[in-house]
GROMACS .gro file of C-alpha atoms in nm:
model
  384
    1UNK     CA    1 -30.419  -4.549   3.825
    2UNK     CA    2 -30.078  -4.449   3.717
    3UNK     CA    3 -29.930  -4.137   3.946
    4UNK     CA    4 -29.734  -4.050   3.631
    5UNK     CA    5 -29.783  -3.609   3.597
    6UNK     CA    6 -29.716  -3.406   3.282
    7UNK     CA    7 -29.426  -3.244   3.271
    8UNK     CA    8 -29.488  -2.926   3.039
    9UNK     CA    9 -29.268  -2.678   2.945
   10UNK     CA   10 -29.422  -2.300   2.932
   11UNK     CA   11 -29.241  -2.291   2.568
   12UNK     CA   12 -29.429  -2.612   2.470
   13UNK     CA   13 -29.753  -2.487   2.536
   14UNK     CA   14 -29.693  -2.133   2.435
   15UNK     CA   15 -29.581  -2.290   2.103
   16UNK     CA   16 -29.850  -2.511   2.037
   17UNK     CA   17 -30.085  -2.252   2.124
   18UNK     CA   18 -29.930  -1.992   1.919
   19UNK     CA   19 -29.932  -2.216   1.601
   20UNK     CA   20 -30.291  -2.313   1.633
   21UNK     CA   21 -30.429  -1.920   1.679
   22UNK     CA   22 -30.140  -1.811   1.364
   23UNK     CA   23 -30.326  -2.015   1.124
   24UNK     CA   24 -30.700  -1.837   1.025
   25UNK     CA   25 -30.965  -2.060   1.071
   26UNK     CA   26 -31.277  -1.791   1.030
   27UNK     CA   27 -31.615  -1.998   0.990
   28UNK     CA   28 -31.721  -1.937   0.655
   29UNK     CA   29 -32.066  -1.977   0.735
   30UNK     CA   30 -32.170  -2.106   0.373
   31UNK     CA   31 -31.979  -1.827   0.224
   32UNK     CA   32 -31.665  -1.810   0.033
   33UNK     CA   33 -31.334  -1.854   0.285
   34UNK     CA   34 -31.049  -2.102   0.372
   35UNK     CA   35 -31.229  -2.260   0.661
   36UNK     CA   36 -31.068  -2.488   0.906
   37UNK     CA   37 -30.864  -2.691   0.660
   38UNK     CA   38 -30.551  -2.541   0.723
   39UNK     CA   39 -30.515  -2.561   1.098
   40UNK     CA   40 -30.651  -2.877   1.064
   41UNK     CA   41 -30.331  -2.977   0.917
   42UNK     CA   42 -30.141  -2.803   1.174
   43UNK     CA   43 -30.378  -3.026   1.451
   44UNK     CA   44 -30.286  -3.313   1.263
   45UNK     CA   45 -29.914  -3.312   1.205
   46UNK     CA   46 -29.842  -3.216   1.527
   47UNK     CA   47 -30.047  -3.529   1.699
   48UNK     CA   48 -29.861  -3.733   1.436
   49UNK     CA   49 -29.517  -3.578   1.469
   50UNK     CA   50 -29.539  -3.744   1.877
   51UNK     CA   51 -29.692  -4.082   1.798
   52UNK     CA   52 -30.053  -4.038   1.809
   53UNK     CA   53 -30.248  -4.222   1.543
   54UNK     CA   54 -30.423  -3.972   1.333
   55UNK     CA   55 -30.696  -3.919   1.066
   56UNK     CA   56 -30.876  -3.597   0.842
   57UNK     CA   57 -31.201  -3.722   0.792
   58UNK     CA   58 -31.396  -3.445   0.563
   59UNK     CA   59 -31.695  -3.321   0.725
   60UNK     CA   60 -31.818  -3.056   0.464
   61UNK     CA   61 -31.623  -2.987   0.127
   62UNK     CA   62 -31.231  -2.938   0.202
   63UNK     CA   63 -31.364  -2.897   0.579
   64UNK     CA   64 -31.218  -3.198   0.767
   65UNK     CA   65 -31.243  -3.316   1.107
   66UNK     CA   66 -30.949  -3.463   1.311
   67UNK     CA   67 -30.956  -3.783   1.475
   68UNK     CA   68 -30.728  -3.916   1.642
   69UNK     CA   69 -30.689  -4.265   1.837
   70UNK     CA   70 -30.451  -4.338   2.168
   71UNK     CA   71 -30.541  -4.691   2.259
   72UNK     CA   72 -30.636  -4.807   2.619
   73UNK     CA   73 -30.666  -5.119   2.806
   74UNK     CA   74 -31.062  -5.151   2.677
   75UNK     CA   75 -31.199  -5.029   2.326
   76UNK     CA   76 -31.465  -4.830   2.527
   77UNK     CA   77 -31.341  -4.512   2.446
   78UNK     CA   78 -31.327  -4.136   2.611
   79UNK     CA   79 -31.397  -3.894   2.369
   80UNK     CA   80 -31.194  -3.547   2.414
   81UNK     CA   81 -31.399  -3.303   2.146
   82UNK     CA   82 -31.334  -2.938   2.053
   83UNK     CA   83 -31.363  -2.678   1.772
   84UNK     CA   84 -31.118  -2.581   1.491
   85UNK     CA   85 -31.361  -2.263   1.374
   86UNK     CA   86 -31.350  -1.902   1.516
   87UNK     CA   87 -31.567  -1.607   1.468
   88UNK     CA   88 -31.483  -1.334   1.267
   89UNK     CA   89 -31.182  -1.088   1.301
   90UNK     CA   90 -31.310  -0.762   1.276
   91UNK     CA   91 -31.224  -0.512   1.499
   92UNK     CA   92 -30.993  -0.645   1.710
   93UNK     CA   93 -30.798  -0.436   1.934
   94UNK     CA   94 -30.482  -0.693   1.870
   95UNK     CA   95 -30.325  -0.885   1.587
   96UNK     CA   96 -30.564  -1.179   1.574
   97UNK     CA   97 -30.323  -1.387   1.422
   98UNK     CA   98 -29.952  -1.272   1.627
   99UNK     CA   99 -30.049  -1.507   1.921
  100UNK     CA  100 -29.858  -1.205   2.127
  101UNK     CA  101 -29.797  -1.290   2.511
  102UNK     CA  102 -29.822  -1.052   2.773
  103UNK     CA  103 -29.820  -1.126   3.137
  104UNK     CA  104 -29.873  -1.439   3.100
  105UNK     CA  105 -30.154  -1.468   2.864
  106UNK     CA  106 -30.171  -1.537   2.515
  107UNK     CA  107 -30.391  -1.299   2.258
  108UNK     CA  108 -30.538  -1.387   1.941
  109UNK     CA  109 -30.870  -1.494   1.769
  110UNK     CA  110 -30.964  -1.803   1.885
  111UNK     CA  111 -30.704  -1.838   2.196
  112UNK     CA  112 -30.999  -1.843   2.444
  113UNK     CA  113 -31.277  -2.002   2.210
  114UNK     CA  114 -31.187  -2.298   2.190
  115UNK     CA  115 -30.799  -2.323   2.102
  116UNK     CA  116 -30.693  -2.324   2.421
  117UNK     CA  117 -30.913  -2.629   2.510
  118UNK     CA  118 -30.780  -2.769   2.171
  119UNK     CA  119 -30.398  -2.718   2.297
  120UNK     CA  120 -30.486  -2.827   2.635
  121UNK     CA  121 -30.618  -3.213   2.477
  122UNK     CA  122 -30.355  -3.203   2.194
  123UNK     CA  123 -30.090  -3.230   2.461
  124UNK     CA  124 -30.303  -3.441   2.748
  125UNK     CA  125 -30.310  -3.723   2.415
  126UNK     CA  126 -29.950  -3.665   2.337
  127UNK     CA  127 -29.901  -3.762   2.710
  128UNK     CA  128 -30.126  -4.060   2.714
  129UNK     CA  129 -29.977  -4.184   2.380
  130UNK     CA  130 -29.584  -4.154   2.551
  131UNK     CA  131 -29.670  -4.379   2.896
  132UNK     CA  132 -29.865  -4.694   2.945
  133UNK     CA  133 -30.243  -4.755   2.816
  134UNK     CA  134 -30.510  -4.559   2.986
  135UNK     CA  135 -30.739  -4.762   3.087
  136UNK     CA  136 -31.033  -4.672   2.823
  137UNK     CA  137 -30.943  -4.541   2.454
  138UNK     CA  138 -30.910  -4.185   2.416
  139UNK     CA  139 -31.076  -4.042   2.143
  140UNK     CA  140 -30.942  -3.687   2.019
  141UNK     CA  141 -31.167  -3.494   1.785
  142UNK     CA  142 -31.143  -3.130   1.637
  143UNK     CA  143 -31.421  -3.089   1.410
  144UNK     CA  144 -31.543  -2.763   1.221
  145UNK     CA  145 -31.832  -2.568   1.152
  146UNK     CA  146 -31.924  -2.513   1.575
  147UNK     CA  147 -31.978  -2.170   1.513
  148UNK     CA  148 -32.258  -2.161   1.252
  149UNK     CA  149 -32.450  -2.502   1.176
  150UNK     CA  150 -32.242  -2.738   1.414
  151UNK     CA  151 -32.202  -2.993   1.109
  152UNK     CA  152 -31.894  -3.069   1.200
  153UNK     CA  153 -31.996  -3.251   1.533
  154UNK     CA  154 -32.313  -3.422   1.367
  155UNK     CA  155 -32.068  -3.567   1.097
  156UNK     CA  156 -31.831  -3.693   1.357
  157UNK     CA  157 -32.113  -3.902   1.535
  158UNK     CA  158 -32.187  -4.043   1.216
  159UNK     CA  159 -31.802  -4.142   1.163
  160UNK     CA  160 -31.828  -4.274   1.539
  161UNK     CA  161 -32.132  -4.455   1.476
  162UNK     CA  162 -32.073  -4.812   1.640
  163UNK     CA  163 -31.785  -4.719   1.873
  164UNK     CA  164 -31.883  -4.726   2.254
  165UNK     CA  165 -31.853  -4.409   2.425
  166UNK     CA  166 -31.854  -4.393   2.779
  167UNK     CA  167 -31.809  -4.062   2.816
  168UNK     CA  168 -31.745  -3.729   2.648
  169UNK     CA  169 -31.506  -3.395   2.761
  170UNK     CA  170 -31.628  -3.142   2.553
  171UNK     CA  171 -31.348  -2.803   2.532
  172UNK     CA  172 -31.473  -2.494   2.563
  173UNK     CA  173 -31.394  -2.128   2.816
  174UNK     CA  174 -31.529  -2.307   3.163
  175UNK     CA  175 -31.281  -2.140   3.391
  176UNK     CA  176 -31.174  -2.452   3.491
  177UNK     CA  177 -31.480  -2.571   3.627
  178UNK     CA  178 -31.655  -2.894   3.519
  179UNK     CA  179 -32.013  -2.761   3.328
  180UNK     CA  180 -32.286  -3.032   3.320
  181UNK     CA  181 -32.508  -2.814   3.211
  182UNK     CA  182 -32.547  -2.533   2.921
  183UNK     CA  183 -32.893  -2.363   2.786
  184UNK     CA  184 -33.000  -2.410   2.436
  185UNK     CA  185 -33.143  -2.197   2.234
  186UNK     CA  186 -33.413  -2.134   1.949
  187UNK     CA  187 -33.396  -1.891   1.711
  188UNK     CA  188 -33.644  -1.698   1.471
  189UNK     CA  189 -33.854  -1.429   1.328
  190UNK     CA  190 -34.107  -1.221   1.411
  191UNK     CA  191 -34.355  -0.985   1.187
  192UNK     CA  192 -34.583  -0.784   1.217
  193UNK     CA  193 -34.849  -0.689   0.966
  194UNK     CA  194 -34.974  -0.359   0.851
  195UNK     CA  195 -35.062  -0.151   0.584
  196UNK     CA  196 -34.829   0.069   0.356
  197UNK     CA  197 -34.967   0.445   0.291
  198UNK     CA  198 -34.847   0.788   0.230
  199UNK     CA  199 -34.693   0.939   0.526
  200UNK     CA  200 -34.871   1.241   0.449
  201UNK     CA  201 -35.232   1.066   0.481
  202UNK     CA  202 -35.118   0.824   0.785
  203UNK     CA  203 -35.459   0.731   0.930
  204UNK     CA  204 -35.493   0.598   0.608
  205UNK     CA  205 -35.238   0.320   0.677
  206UNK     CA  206 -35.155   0.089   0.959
  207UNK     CA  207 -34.789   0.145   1.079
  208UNK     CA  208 -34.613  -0.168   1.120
  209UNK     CA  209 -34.299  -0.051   1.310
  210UNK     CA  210 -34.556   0.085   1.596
  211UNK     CA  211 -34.744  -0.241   1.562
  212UNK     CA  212 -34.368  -0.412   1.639
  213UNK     CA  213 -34.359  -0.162   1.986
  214UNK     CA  214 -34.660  -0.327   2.117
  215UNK     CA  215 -34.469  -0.689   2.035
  216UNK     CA  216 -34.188  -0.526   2.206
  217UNK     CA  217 -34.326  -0.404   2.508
  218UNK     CA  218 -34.499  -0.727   2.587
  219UNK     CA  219 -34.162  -0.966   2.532
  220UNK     CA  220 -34.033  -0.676   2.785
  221UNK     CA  221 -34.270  -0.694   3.032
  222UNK     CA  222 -34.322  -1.106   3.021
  223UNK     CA  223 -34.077  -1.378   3.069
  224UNK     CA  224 -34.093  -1.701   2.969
  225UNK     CA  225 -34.335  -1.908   3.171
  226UNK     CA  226 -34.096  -2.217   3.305
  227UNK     CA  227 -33.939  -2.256   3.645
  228UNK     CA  228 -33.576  -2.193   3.665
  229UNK     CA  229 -33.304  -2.456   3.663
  230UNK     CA  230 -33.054  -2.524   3.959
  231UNK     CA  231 -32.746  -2.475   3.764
  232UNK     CA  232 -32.851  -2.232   3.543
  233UNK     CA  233 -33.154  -2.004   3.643
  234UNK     CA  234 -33.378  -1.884   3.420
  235UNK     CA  235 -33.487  -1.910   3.072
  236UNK     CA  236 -33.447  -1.594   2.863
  237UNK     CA  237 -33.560  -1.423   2.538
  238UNK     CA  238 -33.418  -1.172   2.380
  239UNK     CA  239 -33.440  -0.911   2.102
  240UNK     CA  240 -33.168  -0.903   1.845
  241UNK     CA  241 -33.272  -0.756   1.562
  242UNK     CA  242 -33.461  -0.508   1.421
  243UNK     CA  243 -33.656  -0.426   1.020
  244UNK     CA  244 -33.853  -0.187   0.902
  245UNK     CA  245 -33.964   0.035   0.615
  246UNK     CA  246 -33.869   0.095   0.276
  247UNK     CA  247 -33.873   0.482   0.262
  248UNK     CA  248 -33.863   0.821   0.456
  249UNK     CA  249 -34.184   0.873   0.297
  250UNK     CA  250 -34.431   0.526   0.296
  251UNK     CA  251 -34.619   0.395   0.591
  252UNK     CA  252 -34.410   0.087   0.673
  253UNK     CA  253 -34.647  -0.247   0.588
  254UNK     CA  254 -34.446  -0.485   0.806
  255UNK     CA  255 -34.145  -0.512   1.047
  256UNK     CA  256 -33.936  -0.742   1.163
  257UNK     CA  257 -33.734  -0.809   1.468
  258UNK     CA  258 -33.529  -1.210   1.566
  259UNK     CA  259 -33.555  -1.333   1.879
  260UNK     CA  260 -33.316  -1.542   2.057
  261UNK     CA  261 -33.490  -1.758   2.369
  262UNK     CA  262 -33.273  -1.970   2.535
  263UNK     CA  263 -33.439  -2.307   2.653
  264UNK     CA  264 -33.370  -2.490   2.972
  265UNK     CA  265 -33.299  -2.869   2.990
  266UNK     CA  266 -33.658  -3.047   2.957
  267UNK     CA  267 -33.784  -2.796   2.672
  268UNK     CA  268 -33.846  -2.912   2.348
  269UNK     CA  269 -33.769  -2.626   2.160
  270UNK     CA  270 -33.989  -2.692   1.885
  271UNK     CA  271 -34.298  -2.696   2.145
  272UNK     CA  272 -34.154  -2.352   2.244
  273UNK     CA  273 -34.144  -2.239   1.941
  274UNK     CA  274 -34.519  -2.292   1.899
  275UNK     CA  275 -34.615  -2.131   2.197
  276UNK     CA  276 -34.440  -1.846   2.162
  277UNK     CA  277 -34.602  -1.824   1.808
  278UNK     CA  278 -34.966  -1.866   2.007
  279UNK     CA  279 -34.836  -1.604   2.247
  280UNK     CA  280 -34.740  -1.342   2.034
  281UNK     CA  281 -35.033  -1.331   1.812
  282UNK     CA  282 -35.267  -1.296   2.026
  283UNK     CA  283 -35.104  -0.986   2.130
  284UNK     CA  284 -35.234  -0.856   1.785
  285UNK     CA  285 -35.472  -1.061   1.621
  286UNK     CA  286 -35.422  -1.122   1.249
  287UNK     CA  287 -35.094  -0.907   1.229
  288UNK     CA  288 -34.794  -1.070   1.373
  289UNK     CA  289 -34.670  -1.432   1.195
  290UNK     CA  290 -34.380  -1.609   1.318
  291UNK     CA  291 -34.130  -1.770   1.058
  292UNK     CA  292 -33.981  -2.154   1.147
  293UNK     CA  293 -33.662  -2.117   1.339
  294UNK     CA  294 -33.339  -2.120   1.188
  295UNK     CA  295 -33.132  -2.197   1.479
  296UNK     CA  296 -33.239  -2.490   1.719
  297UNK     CA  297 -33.032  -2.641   1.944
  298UNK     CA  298 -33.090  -2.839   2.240
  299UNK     CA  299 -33.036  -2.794   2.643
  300UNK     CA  300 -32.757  -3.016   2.820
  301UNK     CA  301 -32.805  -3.159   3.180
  302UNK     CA  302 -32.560  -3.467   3.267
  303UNK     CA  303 -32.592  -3.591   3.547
  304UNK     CA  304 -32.307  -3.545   3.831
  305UNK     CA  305 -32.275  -3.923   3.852
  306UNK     CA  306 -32.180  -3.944   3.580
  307UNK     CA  307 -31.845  -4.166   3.465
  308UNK     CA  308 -31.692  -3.917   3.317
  309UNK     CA  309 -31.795  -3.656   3.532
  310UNK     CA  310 -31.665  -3.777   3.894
  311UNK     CA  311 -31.359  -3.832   3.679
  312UNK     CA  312 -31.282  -3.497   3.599
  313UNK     CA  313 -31.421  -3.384   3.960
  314UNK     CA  314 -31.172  -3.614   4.104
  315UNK     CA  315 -30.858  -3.484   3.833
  316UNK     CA  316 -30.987  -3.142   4.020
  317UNK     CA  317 -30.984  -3.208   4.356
  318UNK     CA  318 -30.671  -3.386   4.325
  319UNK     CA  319 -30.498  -3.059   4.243
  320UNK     CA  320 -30.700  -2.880   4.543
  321UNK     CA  321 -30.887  -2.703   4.279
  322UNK     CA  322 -31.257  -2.627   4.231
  323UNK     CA  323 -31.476  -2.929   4.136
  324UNK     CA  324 -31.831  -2.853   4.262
  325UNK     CA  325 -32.063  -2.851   3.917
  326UNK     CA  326 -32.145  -2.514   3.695
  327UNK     CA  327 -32.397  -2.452   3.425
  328UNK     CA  328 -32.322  -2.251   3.129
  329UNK     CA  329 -32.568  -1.991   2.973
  330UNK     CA  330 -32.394  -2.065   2.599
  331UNK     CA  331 -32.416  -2.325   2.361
  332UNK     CA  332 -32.205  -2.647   2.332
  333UNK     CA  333 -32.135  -2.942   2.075
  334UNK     CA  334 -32.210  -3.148   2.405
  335UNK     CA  335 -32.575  -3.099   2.395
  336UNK     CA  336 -32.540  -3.327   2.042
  337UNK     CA  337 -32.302  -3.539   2.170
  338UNK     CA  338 -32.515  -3.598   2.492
  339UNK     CA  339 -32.847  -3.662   2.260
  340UNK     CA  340 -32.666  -3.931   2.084
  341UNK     CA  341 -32.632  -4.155   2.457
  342UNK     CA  342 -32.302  -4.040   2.561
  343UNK     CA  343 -32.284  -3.859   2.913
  344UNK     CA  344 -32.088  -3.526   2.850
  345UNK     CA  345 -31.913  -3.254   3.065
  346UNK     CA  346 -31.780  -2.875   2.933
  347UNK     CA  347 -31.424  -2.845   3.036
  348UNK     CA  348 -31.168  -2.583   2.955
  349UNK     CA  349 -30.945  -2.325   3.029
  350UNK     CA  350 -31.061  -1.959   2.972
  351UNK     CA  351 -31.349  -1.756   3.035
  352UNK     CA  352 -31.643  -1.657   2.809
  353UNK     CA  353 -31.598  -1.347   2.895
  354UNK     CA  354 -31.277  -1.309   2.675
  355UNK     CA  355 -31.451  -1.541   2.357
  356UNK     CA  356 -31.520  -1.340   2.080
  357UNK     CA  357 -31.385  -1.068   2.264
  358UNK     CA  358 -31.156  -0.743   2.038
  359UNK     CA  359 -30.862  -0.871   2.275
  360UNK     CA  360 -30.940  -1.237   2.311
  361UNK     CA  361 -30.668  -1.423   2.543
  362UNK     CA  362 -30.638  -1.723   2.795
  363UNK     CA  363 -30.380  -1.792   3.057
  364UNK     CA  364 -30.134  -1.996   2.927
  365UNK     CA  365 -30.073  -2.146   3.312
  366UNK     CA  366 -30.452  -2.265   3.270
  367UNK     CA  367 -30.392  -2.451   2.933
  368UNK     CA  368 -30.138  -2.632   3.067
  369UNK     CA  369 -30.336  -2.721   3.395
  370UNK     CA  370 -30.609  -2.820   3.174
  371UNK     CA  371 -30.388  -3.044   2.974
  372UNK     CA  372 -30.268  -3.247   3.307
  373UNK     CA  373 -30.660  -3.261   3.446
  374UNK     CA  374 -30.781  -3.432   3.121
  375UNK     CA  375 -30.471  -3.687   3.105
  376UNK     CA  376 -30.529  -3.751   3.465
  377UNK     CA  377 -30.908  -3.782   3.425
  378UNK     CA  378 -30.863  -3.999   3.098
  379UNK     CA  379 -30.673  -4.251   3.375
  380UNK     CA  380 -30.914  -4.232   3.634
  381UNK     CA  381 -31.223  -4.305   3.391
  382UNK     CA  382 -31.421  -4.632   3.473
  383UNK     CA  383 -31.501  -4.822   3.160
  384UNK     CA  384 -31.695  -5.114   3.385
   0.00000   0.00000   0.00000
């Protein structure tokens, strides 16, 4: 393994960074909106501005992916994936868009989640592509559309569909810490049944919304029936919104309310799905339907032997910090990256904590450590 270290400049990661969160790249979740094309230009000129071979490949209409190739010593390949897409702007307490720093952090939609992690394998394959051939292929890819239908990730292992992939770094707010594994979650709707009526003849109706309470209470006082996980404790379900009525004077026939249960690695969340369904109506027979879910996605759990894994622990304990294994309780690409055979591990700098957040920031110290761990783990990766 070479002993070669980055050499980073607190200007050259500030200015990458700053670049990347200056250009919008809102989600436009089906809607009307520029999407990620833009920054996507911005990942892509800079990669090919310091040698590194790079392609757009279009994952929805005028959303493209980035791609981009630094050969190794075997075509086995390490695959360094993050996001271009951010959540929406509104009400932030700072200028989404300024990439202001103060104290050493830099603020702006999207800094934390997940163009920090971006920044931090933009300039670990800007590295690899200066000084001699890692030993595997490293594989960067910055795809769109994580943060609605995660199309942007299924079209990329359709592009990748042949290559060998021995392992996978996917870039999201760790703190640093290697995550093996995340919850995944299901996603749907819940109604209950009643009867409209005047409000002024009310036995005469059957009131949906009070129906809904006794759904309520019961996803209150019951949890879901699986034993916890190591790493990440224990399933959840939760309440998030709420539907009802159609005037201050009518009987409401039905209500509404989503849930949002997060599955542990060895659910199918389909087979949750229908149990919950079984649950809940026979909490009130003949008025409460479930509709299919609209979000599914699946559990990760890789395990710690992983290639890729002991890599990254190793790039971690090299620099004295922390390498022992985490679980996440959010969402990842790597769950689809890890159903399609390739071992994957959550990496990045930045808490969750600050994603999303009205004054989203990440260290700028911890992008550039992150950027020296991944370049050091891409040379430490066993391809045998």
């Amino acid at each position: 393994m070479s002993e070669r270290t980055m050499e980073l400049s607190g200007s050259e990661v500030e200015g990458l960074l700053r670049a990347l969160v200056a250009v919008p790249s809102v989600n436009p979740r089906d809607g009307a909106g520029p999407g990620e094309a833009a920054v996507a230009g911005v990942v892509r000129d800079w990669l090919a501005a310091r040698g590194v071979a790079v392609e757009l490949h279009e994952a929805l209409p005028g959303r493209p992916n980035v791609v981009a190739t630094v050969p190794g010593r075997s075509p086995d390949a390490l695959l360094l994936e993050s996001h271009l897409d951010t959540v929406e702007v509104d009400g932030m307490s700072v200028d989404p868009y300024a990439g202001e720093v103060r104290d050493g952090r830099l603020y702006g939609r999207g800094a934390c989640d997940a163009k920090g992690s971006l920044a931090a394998f933009m300039l670990a394959a800007a590295e690899l592509a200066a000084g001699p051939p890692p030993p595997c292929t490293v594989l960067l890819a910055a795809v769109v559309d994580e943060e609605h239908r995660y199309r942007g990730v299924l079209a990329l292992l359709n592009a990748l569909a042949g290559t060998r992939i021995a392992g996978a770094v996917v870039g999201e707010p760790t703190g640093l810490v290697p995550a093996t594994a995340h919850k995944g979650v299901l996603r749907y709707t819940v109604r209950t049944l009643g009867r409209a009526g005047h409000t002024s003849r009310p036995a005469d109706a059957v009131n949906a919304i009070s129906l809904m309470a006794r759904v309520l209470a019961h996803l209150d006082a019951t949890a879901p029936g699986v034993p916890d996980h190591p790493l990440l404790g224990p399933a959840t379900r939760c309440v998030t919104r709420i539907g009802g009525g159609t005037g201050p004077n009518i009987v409401p026939g039905s209500c509404e309310v989503d849930i949002d249960r997060r599955t542990l690695p060895g659910e199918d969340p389909y087979a949750v799905w229908l149990a919950d369904r079984e649950e809940l109506a026979a909490v009130l027979p003949g008025r409460v339907e479930l509709d299919a879910p609209f979000t599914v996605d699946h559990a990760l759990d890789t395990p710690a032997g992983s290639a890729v894994v002991r890599a990254l622990r190793a790039a971690l304990a090299a620099r004295d910090r922390d390498s022992t294994v985490r679980g996440m309780p959010f969402c990842t690409d790597a769950s689809k990256i890890a159903r399609a055979g390739v071992p994957s591990v959550v990496f990045g700098p930045g808490s969750i904590v600050d994603a999303h957040s009205a004054d989203e920031s990440v260290a700028l110290a911890d992008v550039r450590l992150a950027a020296d761990v991944v370049a050091d783990l891409a040379r430490r990766m066993d391809v045998a």
